[in-house]
Every structure is written in C-alpha cells, then in structure tokens.
Coordinates of C-alpha atoms in Angstrom, one line a residue:
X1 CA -189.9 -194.7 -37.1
X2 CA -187.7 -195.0 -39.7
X3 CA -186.6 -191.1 -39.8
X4 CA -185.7 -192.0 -36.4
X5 CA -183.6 -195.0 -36.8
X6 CA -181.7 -192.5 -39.5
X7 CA -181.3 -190.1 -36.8
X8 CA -179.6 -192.5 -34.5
X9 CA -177.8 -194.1 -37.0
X10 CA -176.8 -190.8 -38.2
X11 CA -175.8 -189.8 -34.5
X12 CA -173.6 -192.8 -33.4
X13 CA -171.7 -192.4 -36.9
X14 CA -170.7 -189.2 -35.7
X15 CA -169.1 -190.2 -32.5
X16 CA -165.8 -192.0 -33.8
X17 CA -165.3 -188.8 -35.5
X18 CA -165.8 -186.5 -32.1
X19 CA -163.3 -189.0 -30.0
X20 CA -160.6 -188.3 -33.2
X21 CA -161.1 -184.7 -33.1
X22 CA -160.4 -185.1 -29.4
X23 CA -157.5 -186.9 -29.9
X24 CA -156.0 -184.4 -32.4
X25 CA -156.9 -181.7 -30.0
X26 CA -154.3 -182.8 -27.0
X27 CA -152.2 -184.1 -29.6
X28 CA -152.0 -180.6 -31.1
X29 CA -151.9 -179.4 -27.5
X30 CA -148.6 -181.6 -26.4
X31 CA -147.3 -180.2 -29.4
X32 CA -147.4 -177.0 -28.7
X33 CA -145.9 -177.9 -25.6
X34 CA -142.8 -180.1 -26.7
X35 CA -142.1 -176.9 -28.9
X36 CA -142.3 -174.9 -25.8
X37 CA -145.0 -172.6 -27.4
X38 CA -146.6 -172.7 -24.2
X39 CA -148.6 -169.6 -24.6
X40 CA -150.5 -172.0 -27.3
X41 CA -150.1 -174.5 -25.3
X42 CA -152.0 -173.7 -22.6
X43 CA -155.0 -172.3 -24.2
X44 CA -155.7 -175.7 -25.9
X45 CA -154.8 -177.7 -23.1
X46 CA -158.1 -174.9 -21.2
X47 CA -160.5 -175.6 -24.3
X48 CA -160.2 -179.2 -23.3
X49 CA -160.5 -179.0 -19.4
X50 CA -164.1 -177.1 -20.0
X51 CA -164.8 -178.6 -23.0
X52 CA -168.3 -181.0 -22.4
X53 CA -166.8 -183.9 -24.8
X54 CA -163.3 -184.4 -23.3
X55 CA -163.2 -187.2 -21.3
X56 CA -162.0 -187.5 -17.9
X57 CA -158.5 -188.5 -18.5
X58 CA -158.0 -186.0 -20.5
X59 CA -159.3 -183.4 -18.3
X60 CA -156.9 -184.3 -15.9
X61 CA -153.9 -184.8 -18.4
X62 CA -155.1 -181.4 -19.8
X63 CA -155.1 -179.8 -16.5
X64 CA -151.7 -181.0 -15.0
X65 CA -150.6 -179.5 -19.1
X66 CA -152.7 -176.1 -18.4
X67 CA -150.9 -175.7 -15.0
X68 CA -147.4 -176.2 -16.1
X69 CA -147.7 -174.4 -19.5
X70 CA -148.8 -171.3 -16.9
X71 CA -145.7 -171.9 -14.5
X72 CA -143.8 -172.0 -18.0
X73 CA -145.0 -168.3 -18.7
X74 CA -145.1 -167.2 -14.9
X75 CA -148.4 -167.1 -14.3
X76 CA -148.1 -168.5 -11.2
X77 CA -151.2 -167.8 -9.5
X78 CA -153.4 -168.8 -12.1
X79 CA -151.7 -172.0 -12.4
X80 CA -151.9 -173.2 -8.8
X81 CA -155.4 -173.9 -9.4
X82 CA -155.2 -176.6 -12.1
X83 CA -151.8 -178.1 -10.4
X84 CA -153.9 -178.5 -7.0
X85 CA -156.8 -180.6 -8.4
X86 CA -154.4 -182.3 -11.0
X87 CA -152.2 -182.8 -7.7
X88 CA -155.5 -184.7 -5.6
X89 CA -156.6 -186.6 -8.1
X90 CA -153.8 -188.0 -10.7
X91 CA -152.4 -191.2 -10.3
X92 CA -149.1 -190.7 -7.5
X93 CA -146.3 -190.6 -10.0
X94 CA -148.4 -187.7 -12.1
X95 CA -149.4 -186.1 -8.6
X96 CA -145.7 -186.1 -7.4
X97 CA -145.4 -183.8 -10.3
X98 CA -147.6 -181.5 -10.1
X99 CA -146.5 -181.4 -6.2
X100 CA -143.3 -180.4 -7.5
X101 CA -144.5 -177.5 -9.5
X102 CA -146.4 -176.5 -6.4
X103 CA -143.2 -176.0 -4.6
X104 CA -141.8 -173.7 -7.5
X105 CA -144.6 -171.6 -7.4
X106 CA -145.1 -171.5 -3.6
X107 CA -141.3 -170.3 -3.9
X108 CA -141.9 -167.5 -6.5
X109 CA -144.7 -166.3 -4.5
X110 CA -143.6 -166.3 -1.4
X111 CA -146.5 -168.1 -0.3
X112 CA -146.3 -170.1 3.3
X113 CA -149.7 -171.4 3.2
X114 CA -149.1 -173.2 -0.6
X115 CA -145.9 -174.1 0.9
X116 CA -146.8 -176.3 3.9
X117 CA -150.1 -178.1 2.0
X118 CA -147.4 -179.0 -1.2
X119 CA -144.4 -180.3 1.4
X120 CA -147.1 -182.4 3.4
X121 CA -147.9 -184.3 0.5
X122 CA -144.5 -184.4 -0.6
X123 CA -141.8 -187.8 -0.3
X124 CA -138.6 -186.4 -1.0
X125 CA -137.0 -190.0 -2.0
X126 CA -139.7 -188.8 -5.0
X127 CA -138.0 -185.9 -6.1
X128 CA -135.4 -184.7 -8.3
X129 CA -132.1 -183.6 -6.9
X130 CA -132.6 -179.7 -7.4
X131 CA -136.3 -180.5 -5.8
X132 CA -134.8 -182.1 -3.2
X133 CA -132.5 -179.4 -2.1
X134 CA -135.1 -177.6 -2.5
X135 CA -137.8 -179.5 -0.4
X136 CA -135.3 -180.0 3.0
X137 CA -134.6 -176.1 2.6
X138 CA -138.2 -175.3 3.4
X139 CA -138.8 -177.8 5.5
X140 CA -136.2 -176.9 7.2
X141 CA -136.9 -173.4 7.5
X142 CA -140.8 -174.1 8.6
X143 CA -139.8 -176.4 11.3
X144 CA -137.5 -173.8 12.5
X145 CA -140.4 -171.7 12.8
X146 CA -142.1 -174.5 15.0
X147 CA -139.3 -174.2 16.8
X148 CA -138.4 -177.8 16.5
X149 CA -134.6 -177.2 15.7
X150 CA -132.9 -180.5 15.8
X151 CA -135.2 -181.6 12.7
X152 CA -135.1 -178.3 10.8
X153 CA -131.4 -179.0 11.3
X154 CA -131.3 -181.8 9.9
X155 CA -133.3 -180.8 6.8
X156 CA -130.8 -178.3 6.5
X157 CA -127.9 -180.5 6.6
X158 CA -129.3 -182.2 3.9
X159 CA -130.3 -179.2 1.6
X160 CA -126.5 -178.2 2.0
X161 CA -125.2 -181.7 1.0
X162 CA -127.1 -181.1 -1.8
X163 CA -125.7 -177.9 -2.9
X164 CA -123.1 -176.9 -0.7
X165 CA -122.8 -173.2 -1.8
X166 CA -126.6 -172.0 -1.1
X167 CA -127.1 -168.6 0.6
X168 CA -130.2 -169.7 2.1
X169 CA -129.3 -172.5 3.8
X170 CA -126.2 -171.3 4.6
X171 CA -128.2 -168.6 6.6
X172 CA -131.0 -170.1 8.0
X173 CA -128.4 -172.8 9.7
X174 CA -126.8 -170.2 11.4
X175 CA -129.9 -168.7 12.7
X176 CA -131.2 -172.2 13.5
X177 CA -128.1 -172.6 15.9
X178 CA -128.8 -169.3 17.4
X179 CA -132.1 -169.6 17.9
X180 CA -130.8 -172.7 19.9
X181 CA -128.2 -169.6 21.6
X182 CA -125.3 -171.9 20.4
X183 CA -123.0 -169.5 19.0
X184 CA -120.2 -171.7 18.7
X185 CA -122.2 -174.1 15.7
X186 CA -123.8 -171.0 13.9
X187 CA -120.4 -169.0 13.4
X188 CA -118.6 -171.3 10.6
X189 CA -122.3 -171.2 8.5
X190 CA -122.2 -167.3 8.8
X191 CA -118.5 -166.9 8.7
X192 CA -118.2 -168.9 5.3
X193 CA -121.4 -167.2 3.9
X194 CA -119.6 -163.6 4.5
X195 CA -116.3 -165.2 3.3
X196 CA -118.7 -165.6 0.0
X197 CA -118.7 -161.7 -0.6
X198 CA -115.9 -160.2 1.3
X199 CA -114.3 -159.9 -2.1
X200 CA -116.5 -158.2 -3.5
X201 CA -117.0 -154.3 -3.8
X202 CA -117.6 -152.4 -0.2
X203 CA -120.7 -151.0 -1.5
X204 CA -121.9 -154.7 -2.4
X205 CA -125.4 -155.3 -0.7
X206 CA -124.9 -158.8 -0.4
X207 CA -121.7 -157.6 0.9
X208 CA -123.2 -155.4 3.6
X209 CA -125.7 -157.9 4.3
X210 CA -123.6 -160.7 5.3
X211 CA -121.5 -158.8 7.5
X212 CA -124.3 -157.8 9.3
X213 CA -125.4 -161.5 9.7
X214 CA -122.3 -162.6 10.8
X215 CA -122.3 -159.3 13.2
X216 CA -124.9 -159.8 14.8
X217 CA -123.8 -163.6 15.9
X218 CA -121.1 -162.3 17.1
X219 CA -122.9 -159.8 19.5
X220 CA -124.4 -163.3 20.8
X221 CA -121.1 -164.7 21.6
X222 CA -120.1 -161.7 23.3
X223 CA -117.3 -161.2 21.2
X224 CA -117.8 -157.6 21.0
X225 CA -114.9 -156.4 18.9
X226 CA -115.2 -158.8 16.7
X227 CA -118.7 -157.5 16.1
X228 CA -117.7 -153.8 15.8
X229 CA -116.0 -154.6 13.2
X230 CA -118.5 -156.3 11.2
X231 CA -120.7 -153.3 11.6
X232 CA -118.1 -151.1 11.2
X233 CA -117.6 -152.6 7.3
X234 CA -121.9 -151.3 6.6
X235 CA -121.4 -148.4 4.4
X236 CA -123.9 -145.3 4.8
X237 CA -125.9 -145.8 1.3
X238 CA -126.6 -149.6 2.4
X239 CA -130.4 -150.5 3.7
X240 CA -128.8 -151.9 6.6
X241 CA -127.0 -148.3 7.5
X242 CA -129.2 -147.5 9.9
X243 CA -130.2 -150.7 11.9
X244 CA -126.1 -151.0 12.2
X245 CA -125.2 -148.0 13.7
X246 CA -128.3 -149.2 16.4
X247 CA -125.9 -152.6 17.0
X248 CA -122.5 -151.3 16.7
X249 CA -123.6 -148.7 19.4
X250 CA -125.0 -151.4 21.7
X251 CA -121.8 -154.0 21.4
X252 CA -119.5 -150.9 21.6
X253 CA -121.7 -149.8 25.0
X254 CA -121.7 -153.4 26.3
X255 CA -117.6 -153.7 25.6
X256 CA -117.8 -150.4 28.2
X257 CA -116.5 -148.2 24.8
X258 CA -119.1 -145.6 25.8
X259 CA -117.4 -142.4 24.2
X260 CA -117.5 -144.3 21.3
X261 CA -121.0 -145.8 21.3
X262 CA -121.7 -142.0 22.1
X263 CA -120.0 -141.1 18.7
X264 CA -122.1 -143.8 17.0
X265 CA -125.5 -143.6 18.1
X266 CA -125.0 -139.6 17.5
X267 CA -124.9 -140.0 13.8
X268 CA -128.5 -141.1 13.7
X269 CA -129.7 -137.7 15.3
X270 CA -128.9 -135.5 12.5
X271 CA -131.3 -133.6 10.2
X272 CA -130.9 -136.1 7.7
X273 CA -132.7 -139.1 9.7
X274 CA -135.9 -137.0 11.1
X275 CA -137.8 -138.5 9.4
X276 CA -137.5 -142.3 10.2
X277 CA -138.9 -143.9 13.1
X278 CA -135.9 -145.0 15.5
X279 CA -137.2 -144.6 19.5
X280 CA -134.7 -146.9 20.6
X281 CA -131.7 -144.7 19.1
X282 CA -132.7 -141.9 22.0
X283 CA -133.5 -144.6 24.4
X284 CA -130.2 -146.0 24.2
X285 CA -128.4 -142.5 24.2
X286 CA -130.4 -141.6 27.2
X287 CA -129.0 -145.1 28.7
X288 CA -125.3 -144.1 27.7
X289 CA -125.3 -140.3 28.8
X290 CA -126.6 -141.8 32.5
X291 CA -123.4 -144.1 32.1
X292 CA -121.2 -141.4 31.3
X293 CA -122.9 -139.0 34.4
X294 CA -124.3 -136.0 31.8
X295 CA -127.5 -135.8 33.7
X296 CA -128.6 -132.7 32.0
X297 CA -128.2 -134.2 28.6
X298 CA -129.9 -137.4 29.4
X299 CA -132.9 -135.4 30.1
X300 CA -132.5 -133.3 27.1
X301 CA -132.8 -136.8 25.2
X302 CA -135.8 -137.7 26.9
X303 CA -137.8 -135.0 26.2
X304 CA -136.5 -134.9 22.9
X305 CA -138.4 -139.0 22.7
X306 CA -141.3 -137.2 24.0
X307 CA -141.2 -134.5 21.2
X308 CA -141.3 -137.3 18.6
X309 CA -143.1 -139.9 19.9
X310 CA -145.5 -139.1 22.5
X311 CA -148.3 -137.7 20.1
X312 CA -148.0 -140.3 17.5
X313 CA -148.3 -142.6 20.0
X314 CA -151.9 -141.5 21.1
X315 CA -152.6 -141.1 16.8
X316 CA -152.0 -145.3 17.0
X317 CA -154.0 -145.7 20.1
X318 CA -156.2 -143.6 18.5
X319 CA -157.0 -145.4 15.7
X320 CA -156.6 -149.3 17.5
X321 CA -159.7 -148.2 19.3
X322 CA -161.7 -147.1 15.8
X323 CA -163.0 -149.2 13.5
X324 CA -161.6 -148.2 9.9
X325 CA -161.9 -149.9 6.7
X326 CA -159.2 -151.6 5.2
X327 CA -159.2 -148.4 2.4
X328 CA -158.6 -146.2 4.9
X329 CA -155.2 -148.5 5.9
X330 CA -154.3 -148.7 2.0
X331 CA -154.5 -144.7 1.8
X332 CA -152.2 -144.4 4.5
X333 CA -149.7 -146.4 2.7
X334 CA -150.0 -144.7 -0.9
X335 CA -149.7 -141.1 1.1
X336 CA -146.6 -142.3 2.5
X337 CA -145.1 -144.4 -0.7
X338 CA -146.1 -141.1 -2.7
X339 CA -144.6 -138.8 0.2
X340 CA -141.3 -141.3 0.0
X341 CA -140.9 -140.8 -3.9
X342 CA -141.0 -137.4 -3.4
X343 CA -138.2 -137.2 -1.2
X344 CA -136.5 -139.4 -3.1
X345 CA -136.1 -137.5 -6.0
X346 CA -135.4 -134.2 -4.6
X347 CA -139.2 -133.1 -4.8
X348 CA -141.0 -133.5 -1.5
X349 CA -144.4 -133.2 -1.2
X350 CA -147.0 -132.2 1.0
X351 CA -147.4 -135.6 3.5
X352 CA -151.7 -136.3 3.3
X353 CA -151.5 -139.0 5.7
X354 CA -152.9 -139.4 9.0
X355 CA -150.8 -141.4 10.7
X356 CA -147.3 -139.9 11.2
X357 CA -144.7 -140.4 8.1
X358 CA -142.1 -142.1 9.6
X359 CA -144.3 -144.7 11.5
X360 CA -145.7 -146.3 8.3
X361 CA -142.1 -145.5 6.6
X362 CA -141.1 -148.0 9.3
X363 CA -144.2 -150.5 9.0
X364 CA -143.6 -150.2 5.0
X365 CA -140.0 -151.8 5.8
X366 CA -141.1 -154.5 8.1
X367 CA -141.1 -158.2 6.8
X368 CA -145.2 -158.8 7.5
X369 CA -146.5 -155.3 5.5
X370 CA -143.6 -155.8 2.9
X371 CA -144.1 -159.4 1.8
X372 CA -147.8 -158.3 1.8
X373 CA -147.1 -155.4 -0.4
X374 CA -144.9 -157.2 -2.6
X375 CA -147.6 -160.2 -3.1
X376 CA -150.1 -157.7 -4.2
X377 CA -147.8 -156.4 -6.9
X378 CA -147.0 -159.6 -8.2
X379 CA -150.8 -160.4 -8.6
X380 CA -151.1 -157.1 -10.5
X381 CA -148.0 -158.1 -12.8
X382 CA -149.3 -161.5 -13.6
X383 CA -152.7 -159.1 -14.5
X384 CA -151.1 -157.4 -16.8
X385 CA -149.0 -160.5 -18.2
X386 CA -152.6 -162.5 -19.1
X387 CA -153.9 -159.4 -20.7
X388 CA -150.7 -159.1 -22.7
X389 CA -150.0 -162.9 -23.6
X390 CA -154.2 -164.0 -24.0
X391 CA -155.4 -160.7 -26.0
X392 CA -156.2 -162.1 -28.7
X393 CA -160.4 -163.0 -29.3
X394 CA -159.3 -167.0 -29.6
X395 CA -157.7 -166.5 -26.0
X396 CA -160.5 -164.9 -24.6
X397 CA -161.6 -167.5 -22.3
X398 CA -158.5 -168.3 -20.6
X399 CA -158.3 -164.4 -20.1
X400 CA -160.8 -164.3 -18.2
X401 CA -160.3 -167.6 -16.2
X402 CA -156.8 -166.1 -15.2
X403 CA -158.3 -162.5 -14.2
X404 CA -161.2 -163.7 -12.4
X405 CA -158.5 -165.8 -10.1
X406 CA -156.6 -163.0 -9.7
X407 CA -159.6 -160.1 -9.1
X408 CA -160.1 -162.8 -6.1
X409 CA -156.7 -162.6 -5.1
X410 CA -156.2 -158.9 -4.6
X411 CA -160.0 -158.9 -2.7
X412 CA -159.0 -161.6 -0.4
X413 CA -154.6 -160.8 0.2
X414 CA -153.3 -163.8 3.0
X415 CA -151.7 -163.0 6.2
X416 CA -148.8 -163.0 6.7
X417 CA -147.3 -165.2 9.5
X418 CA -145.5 -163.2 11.9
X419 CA -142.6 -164.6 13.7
X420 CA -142.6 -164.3 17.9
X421 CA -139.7 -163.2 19.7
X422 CA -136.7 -165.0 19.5
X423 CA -136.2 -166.5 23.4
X424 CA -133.4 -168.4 25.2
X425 CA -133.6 -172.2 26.1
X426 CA -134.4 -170.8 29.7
X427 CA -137.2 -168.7 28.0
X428 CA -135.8 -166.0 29.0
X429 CA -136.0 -162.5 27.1
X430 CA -132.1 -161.5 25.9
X431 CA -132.8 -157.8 27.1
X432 CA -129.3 -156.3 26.0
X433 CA -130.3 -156.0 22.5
X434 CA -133.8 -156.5 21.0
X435 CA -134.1 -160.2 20.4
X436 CA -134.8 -159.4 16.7
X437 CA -131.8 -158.2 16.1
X438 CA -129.7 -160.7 18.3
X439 CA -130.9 -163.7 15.7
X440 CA -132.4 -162.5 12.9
X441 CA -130.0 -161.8 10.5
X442 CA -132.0 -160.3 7.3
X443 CA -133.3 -162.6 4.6
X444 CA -130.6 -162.8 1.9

C-alpha cells in the first residue's frame, strides 16, 4: 500500500513539470515564429498538434501556427489542412484568420473549390483592406460565373475602389459588361487597362495581351476598324499570334474588307503552322473565297479540312467510345510535351502518340487541361520543397505528414470547372465569331 501511495505521489509531482514543459514548448515555438524561422517554427508548432499531452487549446493555437508557418514557406497544400480545422473550430476572431489565409492559398493554387468554401464563411467588414480587395475580386469573379452580373458587378466596383490600378479587376469588369453584351460600359475598363501597357515595348506580352482584350470588345461593338487595329498591334512571336490573325480576319470579313481578310487568314496556312490544330482558319477561308466567287478554290479548301481533320476526328470518336485508363490519357500528353520540346529546340522527334499532335497541342493550351497541368506541377514543387526544408531526422515527422497530403493530391487531381458558352440576354448564340472569343478576353 504504501509503495503505492509513493507511486501516486511520485506521479502527480510530475505533472506541474509536464504542463511547464508544455508551456516552454509553444513558447519556443512563437518564438521561432516572431523571428520568422518558420521552417522551426512549424515543426514545433506539429510536435504539439500530435503530441498526447498538449492540451486542447493548444492544439488549436498550434494548428492555426503550423498552417501559417507552412503558408510562410509556401507549402500551400500542406497547410490548408491545419487552417481548415483551425478555421471550424477557433473562436471567430481566430477563425477569421485562418479564413483569410485560406483565401491566399486558394489564390496561389488556383483552387475554385477552396475558394468558394473560404469566401462563404468569409465577412468582408472582417477583413483587412488588401483582403478585402481581395475578397470582392473573387466574389466577384465567381458570381460572374453564376451568371448573376449586377452583384459580381458590384463586388467589382468595390475591389477597384480598393485598389484602382488592378489588372484583374480591371478585366473581369469589362468581361462582366460584355457578358451582359453592353459594350458601351466594358470599353473604358478595357481601354484604360490597354492604356496601362501601350507604352511599353511592342513585343510586351502584357502588351499584346491587352490589345487583344480590348480587340475583341470592340468586334462586339461592331466597331470593326477599330478592332483591326488592335489586332493588327499582336506581333508574330506573341501566344496570341495565332488566335489574332483568326479575329482580325473575321472583323476585316464582316467590315466587307474580304481581299484583305483573304491576305490574313492566308498567313496561317503556311508550312510553318501544320502542325497546330486550327479547323476554323479553313472554314472561314472556305466562307471568304464563296464571298469573293473562287469556287474552285473554295473546294480546294474544303478538301484540304478533310485532309487534316477527317481521320483524327474518327481517332477521337474512336477512343470516346473505349474505355482507357487515365495513364493511357497522361501518356498522350508526355508524347506530345516531349514531341513539343523537340521542336522547340530545333530537334524534332519521332511523335509516339496516338492521338494526332496538334489535337492535344491544342487541348495542352486550353484553360481546363492547363490549369490542371499546372496544379499537378505545383504539388510536385511543394514535394520537393518538404523534402528540401524537413530533411533533417528531427523533421522527419512533419515530412512525412506534408508528403502523404500531397501523394493524395496527385492520386486524386480536382476538376476543373469549365465555363459554358458565353450567350446574349435573348440567349441567343453570337454566330459571327465563336462566342469564346467575342468575351473572353485571356486571363491577364
């Protein structure tokens, strides 16, 4: 009995000194984080979210720490975890917080779904003012996909008071207008975000970009040399080159300028472009030779369409109606990135893939496959950054919390959203130029 009493006695005396180790533990933790060692930082502020004698509070103090230390060293996937369930269940002011670093990294990775949960349980009167601007920009921009427009509108108004220069906003409240096929309130938001770069070198990409913004809005108000112009100002080496010669032909075909729509749309049958996947170039100088009464040539252009498109056409249909693996899909892109490089550099390759070249050229360039793309070598950066920053044997655990997160990612990649056709009030289809192109300016 006695040897027991000891034994508690000697038990409880050791509890005052397990609480002060605690207390030195987060205390050496926020120290490491007012010093902005946050690499240290965070790897203490882990020890005490697992560890069995930290209490509550400070699992959820430590956990808020952990995610932000993370957002400091941009691990960004990793740290959503900890911000979410610091974000449920810390007291408001504390779960405003984390909110907020929600937003950042939803905004780094380009990720929609994060991004509508965090503004949901977001009050902007909660936020600071770069937050703010921040908050009304994308909820602007995602009730403008909901295509409610007079509150994304006003979201936007806001986010521009904020900071009156933004490229962003600047653009997605010109498309907003257009969507809404009012030309005359999107032109000044387009016109002053070209203004921006005019000055700046022809070969600008921001440059080129804007113009071709702006462009196209003018091809929606029918003011067709105004728009020729614009496209007229996208130099050959510029992304854009391409999709630009498309537009200038069609507002140079619809101002009745068809010798000179013919000139345009001509330099995109050369050699040089056989290899990317443009069926509405031919289409449209089929259209233009009927115009101009060269029979013969229009069906020399036809059958030229059917050359280049007819058999990879019954490839895709081909493979719609098989069931593949989603490997099979990936290969098809490497073939074609590795085919691409090759090119590139002078050295071409043999091309391994089965579906044609240019088509997944194409699909590689498209918003939903690119963002995709892009997210899954982000997740394989911030790999590489946790084996890099945790490598040592005293970081081992928080190694291996960050990869298995991110193992998860790359097995389960999100969907991207993809955006329907842009249509008039009347819900009509704008058939003079591919509705795409009429309001979607490119993402600055």
């Amino acid at each position: 009995m006695k040897k027991t009493i000891l034994t508690l006695l000697g038990f409880f005396a050791l509890l005052p000194c397990t609480a002060s180790a605690q207390k030195v533990t987060m205390n050496s933790a926020m120290q490491a984080f007012k010093k902005q060692d946050y690499k240290r930082a965070a790897s203490q502020f882990y020890r005490i979210v697992f560890a069995t004698s930290s209490t509550s509070k400070d699992k959820l103090a430590a956990r808020y720490y952990l995610g932000v230390s993370l957002v400091k060293l941009k691990m960004y996937q990793t740290a959503a975890f900890p911000l979410i369930i610091a974000a449920k269940d810390a007291p408001p002011k504390a779960s405003q917080k984390a909110f907020q670093n929600l937003v950042i990294i939803s905004e780094n990775l380009n990720d929609s779904t994060l991004l509508d949960y965090t503004l949901k349980k977001l009050d902007a009167s909660d936020l600071s003012e770069i937050a703010q601007e921040l908050y009304h920009n994308r909820m602007g921009q995602a009730l403008m996909k909901e295509e409610k427009y007079s509150e994304a509108i006003e979201h936007l108004k806001k986010s521009l008071q904020l900071k009156p220069d933004n490229d962003e906003t600047l653009y997605s409240l010109g498309l907003v207008y257009l969507k809404q096929n009012n030309t005359a309130e999107a032109l000044p938001y387009l016109e002053k975000l070209h203004d921006k770069y005019f000055s700046r070198d022809a070969t600008d990409p921001k440059r080129g970009t804007t113009a071709m913004g702006l462009a196209r809005a003018y091809y929606q108000a029918k003011k067709w040399a105004e728009a020729v112009n614009l496209y007229r100002q996208i130099p050959k080496d510029h992304p854009l080159y391409r999709d630009a010669q498309v537009e200038l032909t069609w507002s140079l075909f619809r101002w009745a300028k068809f010798r000179s729509a013919m000139s345009a749309i001509q330099t995109l049958h050369t050699p040089f472009y056989e290899n990317f996947y443009d069926p509405e170039s031919l289409i449209l100088r089929t259209i233009i030779l009927l115009f101009i009464c060269q029979n013969n040539d229009a069906e020399k252009a036809l059958a030229t369409f059917h050359n280049n498109y007819a058999s990879s056409y019954n490839v895709i249909a081909d493979l719609n109606k098989s069931n593949r693996p989603p490997e099979f899909y990936a290969g098809q892109i490497e073939s074609a990135q590795k085919y691409l490089a090759g090119l590139k550099a002078g050295k071409p390759t043999s091309y391994s893939g089965q579906v044609p070249f240019f088509i997944v050229r194409a699909l590689i360039d498209k918003a939903p496959l690119k963002n995709k793309l892009i997210y899954i070598d982000k997740i394989q950066e911030e790999k590489n950054l946790a084996q890099r920053l945790f490598a040592s044997a005293a970081d081992a655990p928080l190694r291996k919390y960050a990869l298995k997160i991110l193992n998860e990612r790359q097995k389960k990649c999100p969907q991207r959203h993809r955006q329907s056709p842009t249509r008039s009030p009347a819900g009509q289809r704008t058939r003079a130029l591919p509705a795409h192109r009429r309001c979607r300016p490119p993402t600055l």
